[in-house]
PDB file of C-alpha atoms in Angstrom:
ATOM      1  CA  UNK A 119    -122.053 153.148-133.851  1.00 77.00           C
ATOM      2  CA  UNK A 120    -122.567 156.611-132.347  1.00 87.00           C
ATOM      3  CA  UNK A 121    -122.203 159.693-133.943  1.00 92.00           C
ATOM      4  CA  UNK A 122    -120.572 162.331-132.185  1.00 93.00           C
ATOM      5  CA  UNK A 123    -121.869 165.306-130.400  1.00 95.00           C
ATOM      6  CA  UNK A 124    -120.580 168.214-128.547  1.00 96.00           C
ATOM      7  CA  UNK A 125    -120.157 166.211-125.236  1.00 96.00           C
ATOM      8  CA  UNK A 126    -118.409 163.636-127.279  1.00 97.00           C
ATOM      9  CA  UNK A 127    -114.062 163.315-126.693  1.00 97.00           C
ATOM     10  CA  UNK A 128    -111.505 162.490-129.869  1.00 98.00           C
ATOM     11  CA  UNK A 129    -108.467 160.408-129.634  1.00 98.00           C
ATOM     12  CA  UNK A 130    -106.369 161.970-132.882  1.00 98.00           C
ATOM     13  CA  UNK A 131    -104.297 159.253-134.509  1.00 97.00           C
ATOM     14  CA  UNK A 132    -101.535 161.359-136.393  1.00 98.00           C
ATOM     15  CA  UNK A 133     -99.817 160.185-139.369  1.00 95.00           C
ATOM     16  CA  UNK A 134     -98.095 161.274-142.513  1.00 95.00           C
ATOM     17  CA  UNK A 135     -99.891 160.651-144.912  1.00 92.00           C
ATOM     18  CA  UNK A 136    -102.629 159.411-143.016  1.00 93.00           C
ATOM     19  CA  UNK A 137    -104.865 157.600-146.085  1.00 89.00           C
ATOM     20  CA  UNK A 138    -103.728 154.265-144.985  1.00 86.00           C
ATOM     21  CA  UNK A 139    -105.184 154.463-141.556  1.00 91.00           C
ATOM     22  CA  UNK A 140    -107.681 152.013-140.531  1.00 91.00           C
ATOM     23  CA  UNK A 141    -107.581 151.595-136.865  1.00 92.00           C
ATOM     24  CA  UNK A 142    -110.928 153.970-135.855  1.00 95.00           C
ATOM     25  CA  UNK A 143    -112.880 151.294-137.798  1.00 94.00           C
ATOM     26  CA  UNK A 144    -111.461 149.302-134.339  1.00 93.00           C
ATOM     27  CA  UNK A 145    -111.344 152.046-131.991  1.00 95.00           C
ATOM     28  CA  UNK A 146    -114.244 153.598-131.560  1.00 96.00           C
ATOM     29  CA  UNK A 147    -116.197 151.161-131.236  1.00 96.00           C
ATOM     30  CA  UNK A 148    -114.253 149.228-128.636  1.00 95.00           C
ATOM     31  CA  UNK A 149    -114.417 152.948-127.153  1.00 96.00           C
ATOM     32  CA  UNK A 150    -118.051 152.485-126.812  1.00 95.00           C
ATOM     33  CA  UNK A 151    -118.258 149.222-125.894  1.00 96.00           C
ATOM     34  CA  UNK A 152    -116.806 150.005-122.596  1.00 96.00           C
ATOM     35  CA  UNK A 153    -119.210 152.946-122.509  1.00 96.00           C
ATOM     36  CA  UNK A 154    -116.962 155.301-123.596  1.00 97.00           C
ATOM     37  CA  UNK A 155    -118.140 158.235-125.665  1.00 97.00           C
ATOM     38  CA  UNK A 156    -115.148 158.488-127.919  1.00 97.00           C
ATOM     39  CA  UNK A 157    -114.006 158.529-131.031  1.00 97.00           C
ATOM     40  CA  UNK A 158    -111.026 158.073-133.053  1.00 97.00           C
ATOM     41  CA  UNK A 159    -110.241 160.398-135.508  1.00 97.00           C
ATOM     42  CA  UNK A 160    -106.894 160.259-138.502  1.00 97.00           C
ATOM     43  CA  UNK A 161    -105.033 163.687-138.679  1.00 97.00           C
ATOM     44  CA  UNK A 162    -102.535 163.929-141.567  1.00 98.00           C
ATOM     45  CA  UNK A 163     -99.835 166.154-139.937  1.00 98.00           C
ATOM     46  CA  UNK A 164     -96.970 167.090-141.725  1.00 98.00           C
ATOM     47  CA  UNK A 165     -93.608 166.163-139.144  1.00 97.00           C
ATOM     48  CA  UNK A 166     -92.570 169.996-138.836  1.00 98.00           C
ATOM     49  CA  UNK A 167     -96.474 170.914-137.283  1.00 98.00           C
ATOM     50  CA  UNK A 168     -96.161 168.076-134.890  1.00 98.00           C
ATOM     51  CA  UNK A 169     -95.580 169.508-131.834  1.00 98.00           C
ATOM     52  CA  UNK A 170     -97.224 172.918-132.409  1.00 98.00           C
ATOM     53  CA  UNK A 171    -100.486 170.239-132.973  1.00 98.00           C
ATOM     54  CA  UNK A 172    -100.065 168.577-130.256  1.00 98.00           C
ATOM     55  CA  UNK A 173     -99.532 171.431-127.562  1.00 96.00           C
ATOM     56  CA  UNK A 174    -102.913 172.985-129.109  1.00 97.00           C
ATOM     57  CA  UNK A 175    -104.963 169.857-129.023  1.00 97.00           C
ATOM     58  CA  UNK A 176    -103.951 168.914-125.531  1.00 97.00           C
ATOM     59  CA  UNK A 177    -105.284 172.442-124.463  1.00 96.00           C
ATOM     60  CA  UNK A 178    -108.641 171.193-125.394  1.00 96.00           C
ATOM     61  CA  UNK A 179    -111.420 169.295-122.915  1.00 95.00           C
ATOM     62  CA  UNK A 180    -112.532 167.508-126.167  1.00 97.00           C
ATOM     63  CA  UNK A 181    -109.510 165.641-126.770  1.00 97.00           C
ATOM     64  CA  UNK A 182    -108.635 162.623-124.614  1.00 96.00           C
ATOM     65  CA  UNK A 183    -104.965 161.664-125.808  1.00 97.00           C
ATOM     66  CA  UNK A 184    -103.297 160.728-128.915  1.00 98.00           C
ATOM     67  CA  UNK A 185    -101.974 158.001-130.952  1.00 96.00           C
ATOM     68  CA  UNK A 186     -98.705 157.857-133.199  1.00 95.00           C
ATOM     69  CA  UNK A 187     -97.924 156.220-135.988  1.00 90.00           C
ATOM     70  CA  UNK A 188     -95.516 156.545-139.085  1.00 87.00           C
ATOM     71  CA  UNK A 189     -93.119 158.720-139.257  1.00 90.00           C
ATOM     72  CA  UNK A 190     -94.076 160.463-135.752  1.00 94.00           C
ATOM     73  CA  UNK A 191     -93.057 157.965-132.395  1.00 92.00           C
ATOM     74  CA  UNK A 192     -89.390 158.953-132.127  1.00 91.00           C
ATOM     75  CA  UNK A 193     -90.305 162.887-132.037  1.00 95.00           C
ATOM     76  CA  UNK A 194     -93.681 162.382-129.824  1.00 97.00           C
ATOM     77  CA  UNK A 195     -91.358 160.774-127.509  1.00 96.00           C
ATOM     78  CA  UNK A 196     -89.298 163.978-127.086  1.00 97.00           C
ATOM     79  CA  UNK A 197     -92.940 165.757-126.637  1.00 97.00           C
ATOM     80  CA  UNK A 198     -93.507 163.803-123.362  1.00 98.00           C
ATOM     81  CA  UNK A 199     -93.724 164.802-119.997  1.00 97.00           C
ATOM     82  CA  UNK A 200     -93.272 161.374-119.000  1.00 98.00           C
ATOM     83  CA  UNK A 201     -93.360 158.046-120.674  1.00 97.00           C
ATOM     84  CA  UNK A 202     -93.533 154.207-119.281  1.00 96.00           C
ATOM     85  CA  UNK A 203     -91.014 151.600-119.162  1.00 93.00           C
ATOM     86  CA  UNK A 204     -91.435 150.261-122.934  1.00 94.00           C
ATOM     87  CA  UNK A 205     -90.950 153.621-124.373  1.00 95.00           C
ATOM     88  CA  UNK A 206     -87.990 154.406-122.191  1.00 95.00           C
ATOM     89  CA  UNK A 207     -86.317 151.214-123.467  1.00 92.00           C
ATOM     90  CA  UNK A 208     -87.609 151.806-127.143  1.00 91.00           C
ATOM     91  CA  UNK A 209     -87.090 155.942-127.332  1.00 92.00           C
ATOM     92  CA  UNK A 210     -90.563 155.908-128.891  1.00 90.00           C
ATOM     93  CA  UNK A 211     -94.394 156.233-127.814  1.00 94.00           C
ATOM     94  CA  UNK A 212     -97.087 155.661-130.034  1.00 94.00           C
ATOM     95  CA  UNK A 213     -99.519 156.776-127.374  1.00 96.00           C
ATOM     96  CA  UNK A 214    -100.024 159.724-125.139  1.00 98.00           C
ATOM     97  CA  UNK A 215    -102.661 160.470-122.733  1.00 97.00           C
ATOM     98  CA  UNK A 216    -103.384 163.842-121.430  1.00 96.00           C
ATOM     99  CA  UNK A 217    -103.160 164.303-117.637  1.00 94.00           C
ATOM    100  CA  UNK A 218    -104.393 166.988-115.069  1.00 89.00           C
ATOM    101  CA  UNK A 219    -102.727 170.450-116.267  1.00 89.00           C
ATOM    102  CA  UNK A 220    -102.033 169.155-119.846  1.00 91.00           C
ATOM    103  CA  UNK A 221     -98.950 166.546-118.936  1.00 95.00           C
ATOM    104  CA  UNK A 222     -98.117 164.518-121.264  1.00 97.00           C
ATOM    105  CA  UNK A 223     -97.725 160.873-120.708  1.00 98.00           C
ATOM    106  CA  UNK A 224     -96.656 158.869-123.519  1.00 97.00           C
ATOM    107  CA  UNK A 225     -95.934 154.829-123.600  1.00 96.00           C
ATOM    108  CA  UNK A 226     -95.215 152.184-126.506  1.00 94.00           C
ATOM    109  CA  UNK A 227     -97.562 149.170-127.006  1.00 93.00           C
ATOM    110  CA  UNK A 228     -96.485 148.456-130.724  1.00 90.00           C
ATOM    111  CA  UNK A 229     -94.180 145.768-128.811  1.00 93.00           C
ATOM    112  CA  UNK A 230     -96.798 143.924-126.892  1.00 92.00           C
ATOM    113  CA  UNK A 231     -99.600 144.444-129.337  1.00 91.00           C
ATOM    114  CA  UNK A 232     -97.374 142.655-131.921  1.00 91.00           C
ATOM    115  CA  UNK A 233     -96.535 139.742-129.780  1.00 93.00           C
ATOM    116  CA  UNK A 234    -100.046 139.368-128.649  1.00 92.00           C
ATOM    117  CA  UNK A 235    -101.258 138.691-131.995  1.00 89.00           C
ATOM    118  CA  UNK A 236     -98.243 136.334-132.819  1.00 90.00           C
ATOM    119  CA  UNK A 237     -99.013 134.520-129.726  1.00 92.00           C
ATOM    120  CA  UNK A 238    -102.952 134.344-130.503  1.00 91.00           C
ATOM    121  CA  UNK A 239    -101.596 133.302-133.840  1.00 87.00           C
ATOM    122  CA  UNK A 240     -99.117 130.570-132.738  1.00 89.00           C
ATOM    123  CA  UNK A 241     -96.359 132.012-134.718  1.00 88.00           C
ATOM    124  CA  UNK A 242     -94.317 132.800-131.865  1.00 91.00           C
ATOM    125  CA  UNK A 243     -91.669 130.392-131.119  1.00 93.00           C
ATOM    126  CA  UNK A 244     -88.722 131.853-129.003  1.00 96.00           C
ATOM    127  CA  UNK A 245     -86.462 129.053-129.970  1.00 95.00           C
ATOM    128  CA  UNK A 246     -86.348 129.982-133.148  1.00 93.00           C
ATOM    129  CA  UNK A 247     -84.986 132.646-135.326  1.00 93.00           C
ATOM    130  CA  UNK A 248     -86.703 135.819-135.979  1.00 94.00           C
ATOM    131  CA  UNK A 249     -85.869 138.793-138.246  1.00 93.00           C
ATOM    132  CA  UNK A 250     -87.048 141.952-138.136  1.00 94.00           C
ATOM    133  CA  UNK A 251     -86.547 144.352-141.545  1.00 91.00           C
ATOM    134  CA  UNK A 252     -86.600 147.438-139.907  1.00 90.00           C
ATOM    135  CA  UNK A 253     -85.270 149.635-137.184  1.00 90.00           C
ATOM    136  CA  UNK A 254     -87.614 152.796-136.467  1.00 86.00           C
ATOM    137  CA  UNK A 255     -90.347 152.872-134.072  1.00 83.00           C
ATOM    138  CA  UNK A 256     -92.339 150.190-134.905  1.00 85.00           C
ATOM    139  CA  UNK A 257     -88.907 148.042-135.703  1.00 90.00           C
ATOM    140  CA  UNK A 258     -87.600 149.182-132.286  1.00 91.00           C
ATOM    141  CA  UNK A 259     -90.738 147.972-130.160  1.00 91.00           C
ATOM    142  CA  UNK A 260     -91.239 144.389-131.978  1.00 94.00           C
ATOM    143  CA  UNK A 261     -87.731 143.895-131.019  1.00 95.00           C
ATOM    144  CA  UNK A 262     -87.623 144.892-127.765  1.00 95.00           C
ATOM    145  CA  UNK A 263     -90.980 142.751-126.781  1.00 95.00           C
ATOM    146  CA  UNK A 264     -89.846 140.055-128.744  1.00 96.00           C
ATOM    147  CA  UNK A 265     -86.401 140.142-126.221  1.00 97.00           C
ATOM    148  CA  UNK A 266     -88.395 140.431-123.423  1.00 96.00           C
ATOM    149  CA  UNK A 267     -90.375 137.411-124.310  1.00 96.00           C
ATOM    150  CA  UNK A 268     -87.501 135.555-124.225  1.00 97.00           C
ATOM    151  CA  UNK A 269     -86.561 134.868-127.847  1.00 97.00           C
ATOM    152  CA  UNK A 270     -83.244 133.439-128.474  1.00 97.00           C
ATOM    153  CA  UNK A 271     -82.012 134.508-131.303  1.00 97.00           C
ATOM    154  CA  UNK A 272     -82.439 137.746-133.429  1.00 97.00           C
ATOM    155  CA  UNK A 273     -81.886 139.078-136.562  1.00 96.00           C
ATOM    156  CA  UNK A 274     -82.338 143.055-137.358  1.00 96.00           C
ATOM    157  CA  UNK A 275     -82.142 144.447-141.068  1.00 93.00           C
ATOM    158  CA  UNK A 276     -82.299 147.906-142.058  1.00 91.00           C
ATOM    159  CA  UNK A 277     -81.483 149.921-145.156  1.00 85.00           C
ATOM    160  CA  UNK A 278     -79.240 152.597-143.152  1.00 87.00           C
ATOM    161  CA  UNK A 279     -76.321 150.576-140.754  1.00 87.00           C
ATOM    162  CA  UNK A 280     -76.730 153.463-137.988  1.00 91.00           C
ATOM    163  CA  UNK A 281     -80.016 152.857-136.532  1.00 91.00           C
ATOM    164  CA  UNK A 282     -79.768 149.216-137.051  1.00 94.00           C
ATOM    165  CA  UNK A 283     -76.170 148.815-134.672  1.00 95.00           C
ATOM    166  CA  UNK A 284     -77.582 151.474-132.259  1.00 94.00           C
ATOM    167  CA  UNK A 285     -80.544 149.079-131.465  1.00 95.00           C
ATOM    168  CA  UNK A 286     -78.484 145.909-131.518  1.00 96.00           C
ATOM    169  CA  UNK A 287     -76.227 147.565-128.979  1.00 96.00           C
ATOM    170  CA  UNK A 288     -79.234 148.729-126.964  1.00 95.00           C
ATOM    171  CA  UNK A 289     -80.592 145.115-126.926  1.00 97.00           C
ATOM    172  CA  UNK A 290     -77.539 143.636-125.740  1.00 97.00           C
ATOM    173  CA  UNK A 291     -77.066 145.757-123.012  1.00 96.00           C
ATOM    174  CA  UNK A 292     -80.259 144.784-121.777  1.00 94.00           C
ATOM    175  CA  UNK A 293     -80.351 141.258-122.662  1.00 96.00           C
ATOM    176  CA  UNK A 294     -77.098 139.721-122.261  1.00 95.00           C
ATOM    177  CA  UNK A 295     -78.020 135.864-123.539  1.00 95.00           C
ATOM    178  CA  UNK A 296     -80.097 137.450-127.002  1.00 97.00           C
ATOM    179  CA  UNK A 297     -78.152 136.128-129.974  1.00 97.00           C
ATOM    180  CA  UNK A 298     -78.274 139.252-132.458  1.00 97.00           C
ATOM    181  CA  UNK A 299     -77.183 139.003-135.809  1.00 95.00           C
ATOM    182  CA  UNK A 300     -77.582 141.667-138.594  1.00 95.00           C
ATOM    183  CA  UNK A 301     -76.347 139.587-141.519  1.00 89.00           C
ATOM    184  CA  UNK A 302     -79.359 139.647-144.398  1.00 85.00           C
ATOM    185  CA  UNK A 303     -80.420 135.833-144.775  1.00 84.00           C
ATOM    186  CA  UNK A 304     -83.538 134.231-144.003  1.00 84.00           C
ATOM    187  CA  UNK A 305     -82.405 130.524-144.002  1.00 82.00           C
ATOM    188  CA  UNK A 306     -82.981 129.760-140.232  1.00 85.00           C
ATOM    189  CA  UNK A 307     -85.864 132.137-139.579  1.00 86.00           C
ATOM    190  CA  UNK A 308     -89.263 130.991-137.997  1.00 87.00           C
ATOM    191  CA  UNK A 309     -90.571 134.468-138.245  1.00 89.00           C
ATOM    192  CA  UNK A 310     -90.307 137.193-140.680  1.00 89.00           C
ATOM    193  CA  UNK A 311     -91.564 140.496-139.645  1.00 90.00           C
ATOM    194  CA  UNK A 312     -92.051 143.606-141.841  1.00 87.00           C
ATOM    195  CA  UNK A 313     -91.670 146.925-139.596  1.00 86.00           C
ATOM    196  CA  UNK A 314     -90.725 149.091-141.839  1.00 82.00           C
ATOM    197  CA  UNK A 315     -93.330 151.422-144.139  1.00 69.00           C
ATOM    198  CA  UNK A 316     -93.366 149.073-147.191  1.00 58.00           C
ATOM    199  CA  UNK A 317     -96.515 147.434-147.864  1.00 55.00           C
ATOM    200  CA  UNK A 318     -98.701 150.371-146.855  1.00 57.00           C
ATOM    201  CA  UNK A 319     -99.534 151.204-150.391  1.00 54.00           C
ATOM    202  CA  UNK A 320    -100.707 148.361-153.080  1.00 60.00           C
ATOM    203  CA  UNK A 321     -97.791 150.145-155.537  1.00 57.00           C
ATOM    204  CA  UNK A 322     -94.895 149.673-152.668  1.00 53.00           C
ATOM    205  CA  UNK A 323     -91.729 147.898-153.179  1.00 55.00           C
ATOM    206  CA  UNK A 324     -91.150 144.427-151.450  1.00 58.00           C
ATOM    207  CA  UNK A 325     -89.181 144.841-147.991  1.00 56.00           C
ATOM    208  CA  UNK A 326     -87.294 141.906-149.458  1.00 61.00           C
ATOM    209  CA  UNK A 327     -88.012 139.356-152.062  1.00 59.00           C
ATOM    210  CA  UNK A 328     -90.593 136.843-151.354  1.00 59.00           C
ATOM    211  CA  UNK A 329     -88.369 134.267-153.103  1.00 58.00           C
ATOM    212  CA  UNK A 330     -85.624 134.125-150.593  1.00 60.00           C
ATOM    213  CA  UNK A 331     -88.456 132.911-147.727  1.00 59.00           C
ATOM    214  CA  UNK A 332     -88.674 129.047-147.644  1.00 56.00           C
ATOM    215  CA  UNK A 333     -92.305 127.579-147.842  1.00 47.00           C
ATOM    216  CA  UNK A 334     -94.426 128.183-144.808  1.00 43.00           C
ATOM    217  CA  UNK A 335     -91.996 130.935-143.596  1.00 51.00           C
ATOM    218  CA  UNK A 336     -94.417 133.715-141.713  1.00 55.00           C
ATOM    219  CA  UNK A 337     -94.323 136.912-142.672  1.00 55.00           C
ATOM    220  CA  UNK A 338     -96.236 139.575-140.393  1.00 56.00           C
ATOM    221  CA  UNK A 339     -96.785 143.255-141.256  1.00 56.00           C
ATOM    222  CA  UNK A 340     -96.744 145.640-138.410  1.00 56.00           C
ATOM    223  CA  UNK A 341     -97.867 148.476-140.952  1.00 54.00           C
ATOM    224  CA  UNK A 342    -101.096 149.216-141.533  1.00 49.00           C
ATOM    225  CA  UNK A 343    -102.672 148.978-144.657  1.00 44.00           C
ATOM    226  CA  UNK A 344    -106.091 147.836-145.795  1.00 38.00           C
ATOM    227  CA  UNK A 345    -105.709 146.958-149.487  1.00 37.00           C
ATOM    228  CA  UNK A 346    -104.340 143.559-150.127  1.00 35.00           C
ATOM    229  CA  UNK A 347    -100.960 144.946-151.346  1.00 38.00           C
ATOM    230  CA  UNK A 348     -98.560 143.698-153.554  1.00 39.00           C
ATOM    231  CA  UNK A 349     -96.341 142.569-150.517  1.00 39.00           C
ATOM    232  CA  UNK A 350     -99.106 140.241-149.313  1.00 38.00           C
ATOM    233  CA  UNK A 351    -100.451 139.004-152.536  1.00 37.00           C
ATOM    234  CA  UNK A 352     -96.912 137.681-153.362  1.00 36.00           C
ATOM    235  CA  UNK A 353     -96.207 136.102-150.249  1.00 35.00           C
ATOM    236  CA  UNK A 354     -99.211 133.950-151.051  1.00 34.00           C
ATOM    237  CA  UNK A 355     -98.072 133.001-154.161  1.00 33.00           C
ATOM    238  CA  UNK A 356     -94.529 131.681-152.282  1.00 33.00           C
ATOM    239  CA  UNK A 357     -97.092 129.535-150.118  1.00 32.00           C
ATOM    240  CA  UNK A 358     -96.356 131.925-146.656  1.00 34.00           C
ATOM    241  CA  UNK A 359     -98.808 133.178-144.668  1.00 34.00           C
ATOM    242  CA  UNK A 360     -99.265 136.615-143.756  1.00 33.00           C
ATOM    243  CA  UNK A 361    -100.577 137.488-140.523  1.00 32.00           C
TER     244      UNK A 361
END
């Protein structure tokens, strides 16, 4: 992999913290495998500095866009000068790119990304249940791609009622035929997703307990961490498999 120089460009990834950040290991060098000289780079920035840190950065011909991830989507969405259809729908980006005269273009891809992998995986089945625990950005995209895709039926948990209904409500204005439920059980799920920010740290609490999951139930992080944490060391012992 490359080192960079002065004619080099930096995608910042900010996050806070930003110790459990893994993706310019992945980044950079599919970056420069499509003979691109850039490089990913983690910023730790605290929420109140975000958009003073982003309006700097963007001044500067080094720096070819950012990434977003936990806790900063909902307020880099506000940051935008424009954003694309996912992160209309989801009121999050975890992505802008920096246009001619510094606009700001932001879009989500935590959505497709997600069901991507669960397709590549074969854990995607829309006729069957799946329940997302959590309902911030990363909760808020899974959903909406997984509606999209044309699941049938959906479950949404989340430790505060608010954010949970408001998405529920958002969802079924949009897709009228999605059966949404937000009661907590697991009996009838063929996909268990974690979107919230449990499991980023080895010392984290469960998002739920392991035990309630029947045998071979799927449970797929959206966080990420890169540890084995506790999360994903007990779902092996229930006999799931994390993805």
């Amino acid at each position: 992999m490359r080192l960079p120089t002065g004619a080099s460009r930096v995608v910042f990834i900010f996050a806070h913290p930003a110790g459990h950040v893994g993706a310019p290991r992945h980044y950079t060098p599919y970056f420069q495998g499509n003979g691109l000289d850039w490089h990913m780079v983690p910023l730790d920035v605290a929420p109140e500095n975000l958009s003073e840190t982003i309006r700097t950065l963007a001044k500067s011909p080094s720096v070819a866009g950012f990434n977003l991830t936990m806790p900063h989507k909902p307020a880099a969405f506000e940051l935008c000068d424009a954003v694309g259809p996912a992160a209309e729908f989801e009121g999050v980006v975890n992505t802008i790119r920096i246009e001619a005269g510094g606009r700001l273009v932001g879009e989500s891809f935590d959505g497709g990304g997600f069901l991507n992998a669960a397709r590549e995986a074969r854990i995607f089945d829309p006729n069957r249940r799946c329940v997302v625990i959590g309902a911030g950005g990363a909760g808020r995209a899974i959903c909406h791609a997984l509606a999209a895709a044309g699941l049938k039926r959906l479950r949404i948990l989340n430790e505060a009622p608010g954010p949970v209904e408001m998405l529920a409500a958002k969802l079924r204005s949009r897709f009228a035929d999605l059966d949404i439920s937000l009661d907590e059980k697991f009996d009838d799920a063929g996909l268990v997703v974690n979107a919230t920010s449990l499991g980023l740290h080895e010392t984290d609490a469960l998002p739920t307990n392991p035990a309630r999951l029947l045998a071979r139930r799927i449970l797929s992080a959206a966080s990420q961490s890169s540890p084995v944490s506790e999360s994903t060391s007990a779902l092996r012992v229930t006999n799931c498999c994390a993805a």
